[in-house]
mmCIF file of C-alpha atoms in Angstrom:
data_model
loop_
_atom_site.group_PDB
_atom_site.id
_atom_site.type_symbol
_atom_site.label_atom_id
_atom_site.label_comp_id
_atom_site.label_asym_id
_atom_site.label_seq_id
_atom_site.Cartn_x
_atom_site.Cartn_y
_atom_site.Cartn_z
ATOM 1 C CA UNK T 1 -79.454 68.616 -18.119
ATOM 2 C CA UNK T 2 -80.618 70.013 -21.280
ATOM 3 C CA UNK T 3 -78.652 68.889 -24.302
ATOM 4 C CA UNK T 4 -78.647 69.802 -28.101
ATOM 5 C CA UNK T 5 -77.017 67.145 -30.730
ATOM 6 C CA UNK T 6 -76.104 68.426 -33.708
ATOM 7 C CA UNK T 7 -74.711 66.254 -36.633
ATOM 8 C CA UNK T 8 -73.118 66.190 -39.035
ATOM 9 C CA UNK T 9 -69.894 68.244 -37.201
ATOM 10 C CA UNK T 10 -68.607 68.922 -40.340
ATOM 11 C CA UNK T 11 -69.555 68.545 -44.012
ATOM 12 C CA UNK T 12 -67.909 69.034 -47.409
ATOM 13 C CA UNK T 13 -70.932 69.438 -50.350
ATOM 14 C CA UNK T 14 -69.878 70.353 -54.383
ATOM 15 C CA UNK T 15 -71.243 73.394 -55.430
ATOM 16 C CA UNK T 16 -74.810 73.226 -56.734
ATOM 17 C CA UNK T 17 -75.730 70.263 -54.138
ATOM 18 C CA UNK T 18 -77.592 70.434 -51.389
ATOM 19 C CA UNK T 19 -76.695 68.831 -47.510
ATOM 20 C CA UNK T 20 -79.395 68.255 -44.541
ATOM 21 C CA UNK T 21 -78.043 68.822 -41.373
ATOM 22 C CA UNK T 22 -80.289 67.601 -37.646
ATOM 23 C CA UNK T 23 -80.781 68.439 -34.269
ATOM 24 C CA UNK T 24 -81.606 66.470 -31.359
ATOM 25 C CA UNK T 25 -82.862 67.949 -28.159
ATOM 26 C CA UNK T 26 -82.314 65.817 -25.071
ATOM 27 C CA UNK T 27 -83.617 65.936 -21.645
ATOM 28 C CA UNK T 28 -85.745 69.222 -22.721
ATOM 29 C CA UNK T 29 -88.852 69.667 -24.832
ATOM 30 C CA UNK T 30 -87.700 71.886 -27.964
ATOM 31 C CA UNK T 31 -90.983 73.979 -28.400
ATOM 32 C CA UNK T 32 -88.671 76.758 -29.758
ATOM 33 C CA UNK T 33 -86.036 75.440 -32.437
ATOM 34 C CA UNK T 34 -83.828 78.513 -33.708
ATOM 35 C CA UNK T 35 -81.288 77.703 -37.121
ATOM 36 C CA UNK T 36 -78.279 80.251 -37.319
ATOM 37 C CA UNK T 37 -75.463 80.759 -39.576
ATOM 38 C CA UNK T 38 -72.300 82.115 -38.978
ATOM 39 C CA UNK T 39 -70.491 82.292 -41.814
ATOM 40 C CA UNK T 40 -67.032 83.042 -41.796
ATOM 41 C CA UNK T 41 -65.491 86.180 -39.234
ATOM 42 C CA UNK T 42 -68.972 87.050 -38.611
ATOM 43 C CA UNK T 43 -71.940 87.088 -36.083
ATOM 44 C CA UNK T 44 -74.715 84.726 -35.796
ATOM 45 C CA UNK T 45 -77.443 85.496 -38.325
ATOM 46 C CA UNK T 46 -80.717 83.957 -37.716
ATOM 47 C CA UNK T 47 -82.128 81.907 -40.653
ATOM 48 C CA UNK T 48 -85.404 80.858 -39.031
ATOM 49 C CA UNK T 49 -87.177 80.664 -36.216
ATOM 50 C CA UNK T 50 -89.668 77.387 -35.655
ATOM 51 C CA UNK T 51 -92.349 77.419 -32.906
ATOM 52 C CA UNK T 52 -94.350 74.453 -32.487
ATOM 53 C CA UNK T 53 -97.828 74.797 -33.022
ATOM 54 C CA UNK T 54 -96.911 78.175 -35.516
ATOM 55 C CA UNK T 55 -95.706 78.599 -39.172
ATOM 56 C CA UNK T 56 -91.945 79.002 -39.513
ATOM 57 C CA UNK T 57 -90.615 82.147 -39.557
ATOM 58 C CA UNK T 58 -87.488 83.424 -41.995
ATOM 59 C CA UNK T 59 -85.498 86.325 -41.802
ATOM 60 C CA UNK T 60 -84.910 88.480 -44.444
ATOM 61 C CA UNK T 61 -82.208 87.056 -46.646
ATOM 62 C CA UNK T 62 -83.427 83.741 -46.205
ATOM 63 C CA UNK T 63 -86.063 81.520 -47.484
ATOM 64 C CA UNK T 64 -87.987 78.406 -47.240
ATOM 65 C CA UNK T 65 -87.130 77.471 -50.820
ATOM 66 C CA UNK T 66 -83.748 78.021 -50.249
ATOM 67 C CA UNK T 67 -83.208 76.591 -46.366
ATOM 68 C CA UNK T 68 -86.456 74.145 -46.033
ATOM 69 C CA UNK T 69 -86.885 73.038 -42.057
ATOM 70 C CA UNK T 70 -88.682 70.488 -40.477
ATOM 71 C CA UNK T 71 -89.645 70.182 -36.873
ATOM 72 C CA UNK T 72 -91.741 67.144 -36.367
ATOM 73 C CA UNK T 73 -92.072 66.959 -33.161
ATOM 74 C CA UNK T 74 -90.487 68.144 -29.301
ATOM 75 C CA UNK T 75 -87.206 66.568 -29.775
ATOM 76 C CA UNK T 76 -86.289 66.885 -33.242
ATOM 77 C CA UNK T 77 -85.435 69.195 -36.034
ATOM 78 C CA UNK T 78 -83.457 69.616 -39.392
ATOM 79 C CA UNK T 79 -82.535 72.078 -41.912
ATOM 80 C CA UNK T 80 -81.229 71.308 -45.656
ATOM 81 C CA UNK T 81 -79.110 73.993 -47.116
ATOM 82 C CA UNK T 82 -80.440 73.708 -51.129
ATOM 83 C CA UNK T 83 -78.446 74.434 -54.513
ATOM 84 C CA UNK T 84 -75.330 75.242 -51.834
ATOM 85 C CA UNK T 85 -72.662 77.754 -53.234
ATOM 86 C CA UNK T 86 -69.874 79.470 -52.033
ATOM 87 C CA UNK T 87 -71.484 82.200 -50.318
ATOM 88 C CA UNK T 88 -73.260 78.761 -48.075
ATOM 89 C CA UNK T 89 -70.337 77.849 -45.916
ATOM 90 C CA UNK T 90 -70.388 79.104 -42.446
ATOM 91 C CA UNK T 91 -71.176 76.851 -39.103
ATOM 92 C CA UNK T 92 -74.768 76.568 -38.653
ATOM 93 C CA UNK T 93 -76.591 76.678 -35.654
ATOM 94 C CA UNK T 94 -79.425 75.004 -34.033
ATOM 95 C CA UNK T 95 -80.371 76.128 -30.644
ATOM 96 C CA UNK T 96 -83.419 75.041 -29.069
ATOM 97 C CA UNK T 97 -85.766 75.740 -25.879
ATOM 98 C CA UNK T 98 -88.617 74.555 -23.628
ATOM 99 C CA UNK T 99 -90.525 78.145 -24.346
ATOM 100 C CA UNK T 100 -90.437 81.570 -23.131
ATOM 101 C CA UNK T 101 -88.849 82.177 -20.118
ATOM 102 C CA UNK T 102 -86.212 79.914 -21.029
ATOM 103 C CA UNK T 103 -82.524 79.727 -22.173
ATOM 104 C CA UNK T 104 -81.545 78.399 -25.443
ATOM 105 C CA UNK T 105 -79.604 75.597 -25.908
ATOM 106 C CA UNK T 106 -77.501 75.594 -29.088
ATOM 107 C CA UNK T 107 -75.721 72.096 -30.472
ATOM 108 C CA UNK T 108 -71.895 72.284 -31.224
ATOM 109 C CA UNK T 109 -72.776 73.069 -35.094
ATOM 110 C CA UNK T 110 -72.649 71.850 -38.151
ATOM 111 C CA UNK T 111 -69.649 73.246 -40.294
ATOM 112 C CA UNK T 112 -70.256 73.797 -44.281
ATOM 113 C CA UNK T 113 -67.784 73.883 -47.141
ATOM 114 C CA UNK T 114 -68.544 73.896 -50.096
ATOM 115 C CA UNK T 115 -66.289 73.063 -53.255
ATOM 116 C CA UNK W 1 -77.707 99.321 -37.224
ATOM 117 C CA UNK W 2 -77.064 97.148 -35.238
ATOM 118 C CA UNK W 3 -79.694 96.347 -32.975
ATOM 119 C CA UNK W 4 -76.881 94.438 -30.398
ATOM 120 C CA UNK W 5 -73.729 96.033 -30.299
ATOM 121 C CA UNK W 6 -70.502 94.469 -28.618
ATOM 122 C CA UNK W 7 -67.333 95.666 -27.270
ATOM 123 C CA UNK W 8 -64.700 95.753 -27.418
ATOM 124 C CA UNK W 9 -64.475 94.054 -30.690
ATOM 125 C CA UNK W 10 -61.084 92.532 -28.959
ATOM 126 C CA UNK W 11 -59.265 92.281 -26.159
ATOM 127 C CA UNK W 12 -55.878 90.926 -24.427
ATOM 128 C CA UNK W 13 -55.749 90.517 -20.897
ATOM 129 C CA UNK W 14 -52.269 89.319 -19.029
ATOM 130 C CA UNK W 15 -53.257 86.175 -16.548
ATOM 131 C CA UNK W 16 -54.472 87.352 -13.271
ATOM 132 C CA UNK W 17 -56.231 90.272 -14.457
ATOM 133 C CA UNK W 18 -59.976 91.739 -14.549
ATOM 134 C CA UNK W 19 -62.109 93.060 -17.319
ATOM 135 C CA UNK W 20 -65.829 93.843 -18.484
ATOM 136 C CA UNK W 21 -67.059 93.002 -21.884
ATOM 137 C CA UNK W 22 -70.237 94.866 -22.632
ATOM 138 C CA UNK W 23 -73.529 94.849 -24.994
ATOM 139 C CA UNK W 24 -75.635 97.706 -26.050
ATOM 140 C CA UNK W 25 -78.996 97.090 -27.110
ATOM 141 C CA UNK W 26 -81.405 99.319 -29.258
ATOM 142 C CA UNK W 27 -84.319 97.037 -28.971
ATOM 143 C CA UNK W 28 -86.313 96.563 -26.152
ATOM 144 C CA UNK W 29 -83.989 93.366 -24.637
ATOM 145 C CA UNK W 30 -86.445 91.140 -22.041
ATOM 146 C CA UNK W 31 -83.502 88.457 -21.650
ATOM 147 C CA UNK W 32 -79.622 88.401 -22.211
ATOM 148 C CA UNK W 33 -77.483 85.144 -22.904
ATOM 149 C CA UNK W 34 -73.820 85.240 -22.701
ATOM 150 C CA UNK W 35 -72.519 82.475 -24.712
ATOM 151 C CA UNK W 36 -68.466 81.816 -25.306
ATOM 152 C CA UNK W 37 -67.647 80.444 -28.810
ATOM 153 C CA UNK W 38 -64.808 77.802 -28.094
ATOM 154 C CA UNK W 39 -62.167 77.203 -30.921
ATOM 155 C CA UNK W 40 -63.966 73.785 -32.284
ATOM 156 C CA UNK W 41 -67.071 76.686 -32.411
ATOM 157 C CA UNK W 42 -69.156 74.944 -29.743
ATOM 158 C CA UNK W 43 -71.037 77.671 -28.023
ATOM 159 C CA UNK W 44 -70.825 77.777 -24.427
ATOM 160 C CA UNK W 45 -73.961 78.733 -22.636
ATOM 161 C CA UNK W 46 -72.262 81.153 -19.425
ATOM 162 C CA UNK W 47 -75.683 83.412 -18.634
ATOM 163 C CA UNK W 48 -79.121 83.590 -19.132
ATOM 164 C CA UNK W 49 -80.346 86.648 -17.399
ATOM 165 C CA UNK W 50 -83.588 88.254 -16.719
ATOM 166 C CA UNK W 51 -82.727 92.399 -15.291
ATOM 167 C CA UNK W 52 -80.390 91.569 -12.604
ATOM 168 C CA UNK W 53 -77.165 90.029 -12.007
ATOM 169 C CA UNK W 54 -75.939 86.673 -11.807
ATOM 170 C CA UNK W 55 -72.245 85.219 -10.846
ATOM 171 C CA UNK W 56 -70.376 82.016 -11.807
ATOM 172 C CA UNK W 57 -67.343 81.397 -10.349
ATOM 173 C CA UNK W 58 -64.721 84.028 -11.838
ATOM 174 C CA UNK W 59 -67.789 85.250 -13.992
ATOM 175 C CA UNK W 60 -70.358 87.884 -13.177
ATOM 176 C CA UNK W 61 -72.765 89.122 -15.311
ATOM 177 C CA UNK W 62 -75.455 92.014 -15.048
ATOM 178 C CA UNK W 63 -78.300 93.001 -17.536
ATOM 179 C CA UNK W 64 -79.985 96.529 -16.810
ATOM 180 C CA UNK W 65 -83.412 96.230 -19.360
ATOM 181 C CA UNK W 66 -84.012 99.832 -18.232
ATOM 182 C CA UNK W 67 -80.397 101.245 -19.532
ATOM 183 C CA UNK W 68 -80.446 99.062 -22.019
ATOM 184 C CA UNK W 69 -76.999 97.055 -22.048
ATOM 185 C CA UNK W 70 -75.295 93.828 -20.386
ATOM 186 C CA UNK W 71 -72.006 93.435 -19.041
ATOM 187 C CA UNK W 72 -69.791 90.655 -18.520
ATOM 188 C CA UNK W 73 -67.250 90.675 -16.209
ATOM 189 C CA UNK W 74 -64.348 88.629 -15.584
ATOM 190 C CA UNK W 75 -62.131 88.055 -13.037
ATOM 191 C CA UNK W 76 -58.632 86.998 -12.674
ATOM 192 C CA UNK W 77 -58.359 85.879 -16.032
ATOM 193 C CA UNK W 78 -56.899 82.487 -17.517
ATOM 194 C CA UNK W 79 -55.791 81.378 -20.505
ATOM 195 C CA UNK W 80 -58.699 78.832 -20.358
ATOM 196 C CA UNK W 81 -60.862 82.122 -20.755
ATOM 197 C CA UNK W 82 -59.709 82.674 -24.330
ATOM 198 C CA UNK W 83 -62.252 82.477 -27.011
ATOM 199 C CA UNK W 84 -64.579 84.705 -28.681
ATOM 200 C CA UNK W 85 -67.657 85.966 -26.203
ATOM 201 C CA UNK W 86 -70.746 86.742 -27.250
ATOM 202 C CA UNK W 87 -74.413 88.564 -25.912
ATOM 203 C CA UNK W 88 -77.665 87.415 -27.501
ATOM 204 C CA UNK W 89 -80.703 89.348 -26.688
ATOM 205 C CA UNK W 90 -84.257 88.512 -27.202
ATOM 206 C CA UNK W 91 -86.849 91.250 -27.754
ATOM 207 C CA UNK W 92 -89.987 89.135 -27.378
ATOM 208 C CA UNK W 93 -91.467 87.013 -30.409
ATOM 209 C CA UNK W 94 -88.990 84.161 -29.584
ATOM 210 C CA UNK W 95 -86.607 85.813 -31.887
ATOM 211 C CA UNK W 96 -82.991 86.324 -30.358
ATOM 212 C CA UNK W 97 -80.369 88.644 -31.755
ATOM 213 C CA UNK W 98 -76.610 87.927 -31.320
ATOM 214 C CA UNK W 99 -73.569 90.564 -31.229
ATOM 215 C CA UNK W 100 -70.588 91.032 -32.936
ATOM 216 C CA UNK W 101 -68.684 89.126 -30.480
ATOM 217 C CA UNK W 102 -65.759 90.046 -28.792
ATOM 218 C CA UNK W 103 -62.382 87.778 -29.479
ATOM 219 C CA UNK W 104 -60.500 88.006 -26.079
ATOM 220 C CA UNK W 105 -56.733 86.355 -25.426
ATOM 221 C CA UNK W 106 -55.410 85.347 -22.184
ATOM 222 C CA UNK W 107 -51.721 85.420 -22.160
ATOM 223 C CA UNK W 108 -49.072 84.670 -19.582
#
């Protein structure tokens, strides 16, 4: 089946540092790798979208400066969280997929806090 | 606004009992996932639905792309069914927009 390994689980950074955080797509090619943050009693807001083969796309909010992503290849991605400050902790999100017409499949998240 | 919108918000349910959660979508929604957010924050893939309805089990889920909204509903609820649901829905360009969530409780 189609699996999503995120890692680290969990991740304590001092204010004004900055963490990387990676996703591993097994069984699955990850054309489509999505990074989300949901930061604390809230929804999932999407960060970025990366297609392969296309640039990758930020929401409003965020930026490439700010949350640079890399997505080398079908299986892998990761996401660094820069200059991280309060307002940084949430879980964060990768799900990933094979292409249209196809479910995402998110990893178990990468938790933030930052001190 | 809120281009996804969930509800209720929350909701208790006594064990053995039935309810529908439901999403409302102001953008043109081609797909719906239902996901369920256990309390580690793991997120559960239940759905992915094209119009139509699917069933899992206790679960049953319908998206109507021409109304606009998904439902999810469950049946004889457990406390294993506590956790916070939530609808994504994609409106083409890969992007996919999550709701609000909806924080149910299963008690005795």
């Amino acid at each position: 089946g189609a699996l999503v390994y995120q890692y680290p689980r969990r991740t304590i950074c001092k204010s004004g540092t900055s963490m990387r955080m990676e996703c591993q797509a097994v069984g699955f090619q990850a054309t489509s790798v999505a990074w989300y943050r949901q930061s604390p009693q809230k929804t999932f807001e999407l960060i970025a979208l990366s297609t392969v083969n296309s640039a990758i796309k930020y929401e409003q909010n965020f930026t490439q400066e700010k949350f640079p992503i890399s997505h080398p290849n079908l299986s892998f991605s990761s996401m660094t969280v820069l200059n991280a400050y309060l307002e940084d902790r949430g879980l964060y999100l990768c799900g990933a997929r094979s292409g249209a017409n196809s479910d995402y499949t998110f990893g178990s998240g990468t938790r933030l806090l930052v001190i | 606004g809120d281009k996804v919108k969930q509800s209720p918000s929350a909701l208790s349910l006594q064990e053995g009992t039935n309810s529908a959660l439901r999403c409302n979508f102001s953008i043109a929604a081609t797909t719906v996932q239902w996901f369920l957010q256990n309390p580690r924050g793991s997120l559960i893939n239940l759905f992915y639905l094209v119009p139509g309805t699917k069933e899992n089990g206790r679960l049953k889920s319908t998206f109507n792309s021409k109304e606009s909204y998904s439902t999810l509903h469950i049946r004889d609820a457990q406390l294993e069914d506590s956790g916070t649901y939530f609808c994504a829905a994609e409106a083409g360009g890969y992007k996919v927009v999550f709701g609000s969530g909806t924080r149910l409780l299963v008690s005795p």
